CSV table of C-alpha atoms and ligand atoms in Angstrom, one decimal:
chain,number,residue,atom,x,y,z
F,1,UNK,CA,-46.2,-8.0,-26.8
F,2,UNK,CA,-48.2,-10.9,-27.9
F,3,UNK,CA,-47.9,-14.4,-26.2
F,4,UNK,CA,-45.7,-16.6,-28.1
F,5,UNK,CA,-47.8,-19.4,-30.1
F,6,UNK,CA,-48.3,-22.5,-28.7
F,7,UNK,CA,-46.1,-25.2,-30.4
F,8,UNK,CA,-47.1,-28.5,-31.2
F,9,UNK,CA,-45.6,-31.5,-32.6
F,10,UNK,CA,-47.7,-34.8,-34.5
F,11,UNK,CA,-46.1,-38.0,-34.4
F,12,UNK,CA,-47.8,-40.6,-36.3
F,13,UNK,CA,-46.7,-44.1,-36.8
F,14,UNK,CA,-48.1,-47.8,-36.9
F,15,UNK,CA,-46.1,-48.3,-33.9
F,16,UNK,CA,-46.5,-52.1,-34.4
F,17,UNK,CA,-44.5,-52.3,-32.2
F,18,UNK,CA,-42.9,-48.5,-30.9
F,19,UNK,CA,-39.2,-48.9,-30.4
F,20,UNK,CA,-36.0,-47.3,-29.0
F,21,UNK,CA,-35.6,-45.4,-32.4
F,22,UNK,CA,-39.4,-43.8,-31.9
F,23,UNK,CA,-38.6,-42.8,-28.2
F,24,UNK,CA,-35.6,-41.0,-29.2
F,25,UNK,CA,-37.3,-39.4,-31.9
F,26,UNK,CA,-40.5,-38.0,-29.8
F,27,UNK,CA,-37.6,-36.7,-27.1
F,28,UNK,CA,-35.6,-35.2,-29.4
F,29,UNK,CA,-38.0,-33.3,-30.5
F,30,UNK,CA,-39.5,-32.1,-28.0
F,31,UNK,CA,-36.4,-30.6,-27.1
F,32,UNK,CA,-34.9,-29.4,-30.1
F,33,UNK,CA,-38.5,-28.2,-31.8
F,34,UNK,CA,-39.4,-26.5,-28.3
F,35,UNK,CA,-43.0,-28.0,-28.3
F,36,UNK,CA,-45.1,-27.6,-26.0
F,37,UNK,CA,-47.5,-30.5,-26.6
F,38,UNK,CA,-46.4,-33.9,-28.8
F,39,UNK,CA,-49.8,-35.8,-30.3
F,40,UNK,CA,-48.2,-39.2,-30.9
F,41,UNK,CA,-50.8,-41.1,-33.1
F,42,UNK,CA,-51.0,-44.2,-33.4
F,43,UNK,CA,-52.3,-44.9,-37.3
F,44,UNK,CA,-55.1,-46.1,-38.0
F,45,UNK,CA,-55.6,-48.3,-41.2
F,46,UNK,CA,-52.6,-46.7,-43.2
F,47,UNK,CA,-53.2,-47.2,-46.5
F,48,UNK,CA,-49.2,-47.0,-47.6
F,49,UNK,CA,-48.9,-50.2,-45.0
F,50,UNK,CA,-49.0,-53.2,-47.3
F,51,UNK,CA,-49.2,-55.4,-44.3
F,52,UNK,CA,-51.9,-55.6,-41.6
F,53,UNK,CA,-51.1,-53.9,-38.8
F,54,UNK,CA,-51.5,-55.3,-35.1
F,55,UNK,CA,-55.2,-54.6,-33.7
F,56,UNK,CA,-55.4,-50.8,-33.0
F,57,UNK,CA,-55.8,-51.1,-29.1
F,58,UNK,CA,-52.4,-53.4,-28.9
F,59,UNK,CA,-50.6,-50.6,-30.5
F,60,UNK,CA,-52.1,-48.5,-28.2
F,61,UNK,CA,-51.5,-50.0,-25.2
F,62,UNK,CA,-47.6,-50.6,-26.4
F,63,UNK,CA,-47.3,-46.6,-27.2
F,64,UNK,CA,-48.9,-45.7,-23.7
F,65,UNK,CA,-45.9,-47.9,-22.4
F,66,UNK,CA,-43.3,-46.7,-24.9
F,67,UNK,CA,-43.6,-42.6,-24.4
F,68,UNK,CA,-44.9,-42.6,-20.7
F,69,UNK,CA,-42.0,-41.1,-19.8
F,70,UNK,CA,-41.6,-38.5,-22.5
F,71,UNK,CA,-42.3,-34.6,-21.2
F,72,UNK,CA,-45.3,-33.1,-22.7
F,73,UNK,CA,-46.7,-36.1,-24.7
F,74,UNK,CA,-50.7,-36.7,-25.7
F,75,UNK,CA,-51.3,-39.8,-26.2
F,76,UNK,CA,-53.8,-39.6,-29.0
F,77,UNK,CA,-56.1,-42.2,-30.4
F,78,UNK,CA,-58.6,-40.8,-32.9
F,79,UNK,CA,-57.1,-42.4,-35.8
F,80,UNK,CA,-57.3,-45.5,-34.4
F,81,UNK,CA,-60.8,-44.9,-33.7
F,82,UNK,CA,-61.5,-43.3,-37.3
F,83,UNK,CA,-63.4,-45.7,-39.6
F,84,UNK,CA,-61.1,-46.2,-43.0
F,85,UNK,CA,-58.1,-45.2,-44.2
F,86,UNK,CA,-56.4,-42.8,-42.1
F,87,UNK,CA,-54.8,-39.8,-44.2
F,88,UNK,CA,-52.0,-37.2,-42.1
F,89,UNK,CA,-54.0,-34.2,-43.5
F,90,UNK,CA,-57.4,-35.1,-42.0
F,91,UNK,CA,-55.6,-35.1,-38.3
F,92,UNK,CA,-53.5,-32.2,-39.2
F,93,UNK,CA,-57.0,-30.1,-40.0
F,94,UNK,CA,-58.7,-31.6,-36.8
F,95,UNK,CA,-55.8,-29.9,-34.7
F,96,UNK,CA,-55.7,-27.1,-36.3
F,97,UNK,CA,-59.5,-26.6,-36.1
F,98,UNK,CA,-59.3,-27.2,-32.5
F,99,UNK,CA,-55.8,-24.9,-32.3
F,100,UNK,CA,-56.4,-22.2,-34.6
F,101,UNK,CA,-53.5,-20.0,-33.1
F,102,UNK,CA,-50.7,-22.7,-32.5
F,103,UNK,CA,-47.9,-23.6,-35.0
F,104,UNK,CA,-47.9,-27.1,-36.0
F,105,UNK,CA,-45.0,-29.4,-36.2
F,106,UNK,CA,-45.6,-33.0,-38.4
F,107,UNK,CA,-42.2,-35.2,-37.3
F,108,UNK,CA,-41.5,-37.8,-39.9
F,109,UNK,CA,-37.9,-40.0,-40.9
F,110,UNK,CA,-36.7,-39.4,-43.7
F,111,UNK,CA,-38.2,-42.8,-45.0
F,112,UNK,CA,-41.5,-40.9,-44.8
F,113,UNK,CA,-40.4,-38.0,-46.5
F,114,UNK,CA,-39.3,-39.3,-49.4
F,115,UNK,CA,-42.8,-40.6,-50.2
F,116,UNK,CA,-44.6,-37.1,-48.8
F,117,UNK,CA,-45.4,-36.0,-52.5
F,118,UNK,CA,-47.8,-39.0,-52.5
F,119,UNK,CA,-49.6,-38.5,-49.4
F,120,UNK,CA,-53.2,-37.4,-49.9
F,121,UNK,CA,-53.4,-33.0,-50.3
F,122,UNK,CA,-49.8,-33.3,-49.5
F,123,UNK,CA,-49.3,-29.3,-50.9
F,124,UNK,CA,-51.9,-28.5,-47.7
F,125,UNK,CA,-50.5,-30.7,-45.6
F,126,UNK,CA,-47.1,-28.3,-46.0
F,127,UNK,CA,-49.1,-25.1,-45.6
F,128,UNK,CA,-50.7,-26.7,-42.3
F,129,UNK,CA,-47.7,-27.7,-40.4
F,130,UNK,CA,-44.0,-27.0,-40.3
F,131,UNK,CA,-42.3,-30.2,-41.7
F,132,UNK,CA,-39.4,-31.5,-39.3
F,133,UNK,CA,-37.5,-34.6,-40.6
F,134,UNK,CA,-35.4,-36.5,-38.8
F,135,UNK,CA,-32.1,-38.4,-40.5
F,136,UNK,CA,-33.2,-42.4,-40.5
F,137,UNK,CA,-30.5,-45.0,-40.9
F,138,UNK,CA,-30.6,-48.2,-42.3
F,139,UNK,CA,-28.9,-51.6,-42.1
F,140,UNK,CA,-26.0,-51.6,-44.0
F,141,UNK,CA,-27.6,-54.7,-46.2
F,142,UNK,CA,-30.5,-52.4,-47.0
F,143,UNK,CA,-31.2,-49.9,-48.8
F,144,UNK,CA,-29.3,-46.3,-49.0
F,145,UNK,CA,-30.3,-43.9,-46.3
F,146,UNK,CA,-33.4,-41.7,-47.5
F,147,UNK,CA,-32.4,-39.0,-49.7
F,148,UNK,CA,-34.5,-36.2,-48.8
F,149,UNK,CA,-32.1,-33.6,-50.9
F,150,UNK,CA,-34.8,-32.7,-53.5
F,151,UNK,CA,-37.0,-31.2,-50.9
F,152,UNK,CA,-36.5,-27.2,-51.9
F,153,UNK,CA,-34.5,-25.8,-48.8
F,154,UNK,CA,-36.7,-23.9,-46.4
F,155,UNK,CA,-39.0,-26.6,-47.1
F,156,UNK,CA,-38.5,-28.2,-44.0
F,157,UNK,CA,-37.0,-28.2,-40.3
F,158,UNK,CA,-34.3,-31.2,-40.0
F,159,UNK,CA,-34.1,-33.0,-36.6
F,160,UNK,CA,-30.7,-33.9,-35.3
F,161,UNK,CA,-31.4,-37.2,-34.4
F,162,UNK,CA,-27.9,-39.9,-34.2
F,163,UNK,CA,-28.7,-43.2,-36.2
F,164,UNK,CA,-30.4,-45.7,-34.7
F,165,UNK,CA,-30.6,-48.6,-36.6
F,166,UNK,CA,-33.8,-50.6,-35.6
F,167,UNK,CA,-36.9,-51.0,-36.9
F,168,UNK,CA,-40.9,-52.7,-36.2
F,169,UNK,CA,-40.2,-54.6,-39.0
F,170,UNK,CA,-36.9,-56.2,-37.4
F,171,UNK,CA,-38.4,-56.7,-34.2
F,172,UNK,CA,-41.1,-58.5,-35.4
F,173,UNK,CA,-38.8,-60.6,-37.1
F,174,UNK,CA,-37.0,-61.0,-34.1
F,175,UNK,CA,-39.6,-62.5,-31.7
F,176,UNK,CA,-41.1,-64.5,-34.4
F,177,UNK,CA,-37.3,-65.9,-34.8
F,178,UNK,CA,-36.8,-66.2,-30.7
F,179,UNK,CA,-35.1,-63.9,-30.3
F,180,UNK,CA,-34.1,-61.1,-27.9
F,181,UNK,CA,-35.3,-57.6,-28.9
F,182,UNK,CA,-34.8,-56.1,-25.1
F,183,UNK,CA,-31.7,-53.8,-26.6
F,184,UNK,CA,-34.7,-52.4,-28.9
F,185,UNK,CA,-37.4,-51.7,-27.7
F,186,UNK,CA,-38.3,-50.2,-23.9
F,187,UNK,CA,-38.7,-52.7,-21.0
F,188,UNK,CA,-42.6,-52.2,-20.7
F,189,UNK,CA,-43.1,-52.7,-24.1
F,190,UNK,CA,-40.5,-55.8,-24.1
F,191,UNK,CA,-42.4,-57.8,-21.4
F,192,UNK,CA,-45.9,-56.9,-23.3
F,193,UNK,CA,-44.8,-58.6,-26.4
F,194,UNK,CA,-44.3,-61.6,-24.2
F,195,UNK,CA,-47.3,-61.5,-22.0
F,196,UNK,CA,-49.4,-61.0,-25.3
F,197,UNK,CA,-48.0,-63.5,-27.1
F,198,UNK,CA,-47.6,-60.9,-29.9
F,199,UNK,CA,-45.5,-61.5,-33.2
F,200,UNK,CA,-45.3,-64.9,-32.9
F,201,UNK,CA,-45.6,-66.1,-36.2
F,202,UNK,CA,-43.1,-65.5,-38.8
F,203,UNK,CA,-44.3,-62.7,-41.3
F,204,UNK,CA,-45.9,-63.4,-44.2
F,205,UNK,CA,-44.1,-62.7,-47.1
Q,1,ATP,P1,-42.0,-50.8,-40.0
Q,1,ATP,O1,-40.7,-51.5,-39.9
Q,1,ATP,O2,-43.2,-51.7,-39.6
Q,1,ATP,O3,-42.3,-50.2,-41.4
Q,1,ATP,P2,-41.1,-48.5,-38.6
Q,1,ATP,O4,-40.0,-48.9,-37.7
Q,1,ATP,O5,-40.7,-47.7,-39.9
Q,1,ATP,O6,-42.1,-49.7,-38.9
Q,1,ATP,P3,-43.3,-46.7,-38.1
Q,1,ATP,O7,-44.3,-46.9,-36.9
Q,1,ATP,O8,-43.8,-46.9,-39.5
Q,1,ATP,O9,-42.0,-47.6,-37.7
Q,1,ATP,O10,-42.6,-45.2,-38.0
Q,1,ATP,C1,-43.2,-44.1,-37.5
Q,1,ATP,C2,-42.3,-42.9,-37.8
Q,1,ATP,O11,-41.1,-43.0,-37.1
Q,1,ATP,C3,-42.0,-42.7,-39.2
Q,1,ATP,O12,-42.0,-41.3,-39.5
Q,1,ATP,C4,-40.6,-43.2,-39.3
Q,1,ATP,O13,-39.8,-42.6,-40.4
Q,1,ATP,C5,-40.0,-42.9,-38.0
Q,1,ATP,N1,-39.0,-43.8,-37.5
Q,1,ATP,C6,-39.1,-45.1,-37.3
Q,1,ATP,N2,-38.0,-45.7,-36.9
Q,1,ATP,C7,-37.0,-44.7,-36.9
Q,1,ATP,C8,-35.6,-44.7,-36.6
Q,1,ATP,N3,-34.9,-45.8,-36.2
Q,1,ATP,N4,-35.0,-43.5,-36.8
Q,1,ATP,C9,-35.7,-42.4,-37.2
Q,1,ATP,N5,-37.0,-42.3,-37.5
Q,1,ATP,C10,-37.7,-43.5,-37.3
């Protein structure tokens, strides 16, 4: 009998800064996707990212902090490192190039999904890897949750994830308002925003 393939799961985000809600994610998975390896990737310059992100080795730094304590996660950097835009497919054809045999998992929110379709060679980015998506909730005042029903069933792998409500873009908010964010984000990466001084200013519109 052959050895079962290797499994392994991509987790790309800006991670500016990572939070509870990623950490929950990347565990999650690894548990209910069985993988035996999770790549979490910090982005490089994402070109769906109106805003400019936080330098690359801040986010780095905070993501090293964030999953240290997740089993079986890579920290991995190259699209930080990449010059340009960085596109999912490009990474997901470096892994599989250096993994020809394992099955590969992309893990995206629902937020993500909905845009997929728009994502550069999107059609080979589903032939490449197995999509898993987990449910993402939203602040009541927001917008509705993600609607990911028009995805054709089969399409994708869901990930059983309960709501947490939080995101960068609050947190940021947050410290630039003064206030606490230790209820979202991991103690290490809680006392790096206030070392570094980081999100300081209020965002710009
Ligand atoms: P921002 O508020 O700056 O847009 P974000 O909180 O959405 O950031 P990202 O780094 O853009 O964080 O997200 C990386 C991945 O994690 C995306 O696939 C996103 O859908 C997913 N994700 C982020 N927060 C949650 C959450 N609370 N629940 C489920 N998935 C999440």
């Amino acid at each position: 009998m052959s050895a079962p393939r290797r499994r392994i799961g991509m987790f790309g985000g800006a991670f500016d800064p990572p939070h509870n809600g990623h950490v929950a994610l990347a565990r999650i998975a690894v548990e209910q996707l069985r993988l035996d390896e999770l790549h979490i990737f910090p982005t490089g310059h994402a070109w769906h990212k109106a805003r400019a992100l936080s330098d690359g080795p801040l986010r780095v730094a905070m993501s090293e902090l964030a999953f240290a304590g997740v089993p079986r996660v890579v920290l991995d950097t190259r699209e930080v490192h990449r010059a340009g835009p960085t596109y999912t497919v490009d990474t997901l054809r470096e892994l599989r190039q250096q993994s020809p045999d394992a099955q590969l998992l992309l893990i995206i929110g629902a937020d993500q999904a909905e845009t997929l379709h728009t994502w550069k060679d999107s059609a080979d980015i589903a032939r490449l890897a197995i999509l898993s998506i987990a449910a993402r909730a939203r602040p009541v005042s927001d917008a509705p949750p993600a609607d990911i029903s028009n995805l054709p069933p089969g399409f994708y792998q869901p990930i059983n994830l309960p709501p947490i409500v939080v995101s960068s873009t609050e947190i940021r908010a947050r410290v630039a308002a003064g206030l606490p964010i230790e209820h979202l984000v991991p103690p290490a990466v809680a006392r790096y925003i206030a070392e570094h001084h980081l999100y300081q200013l209020p965002p710009s519109p």
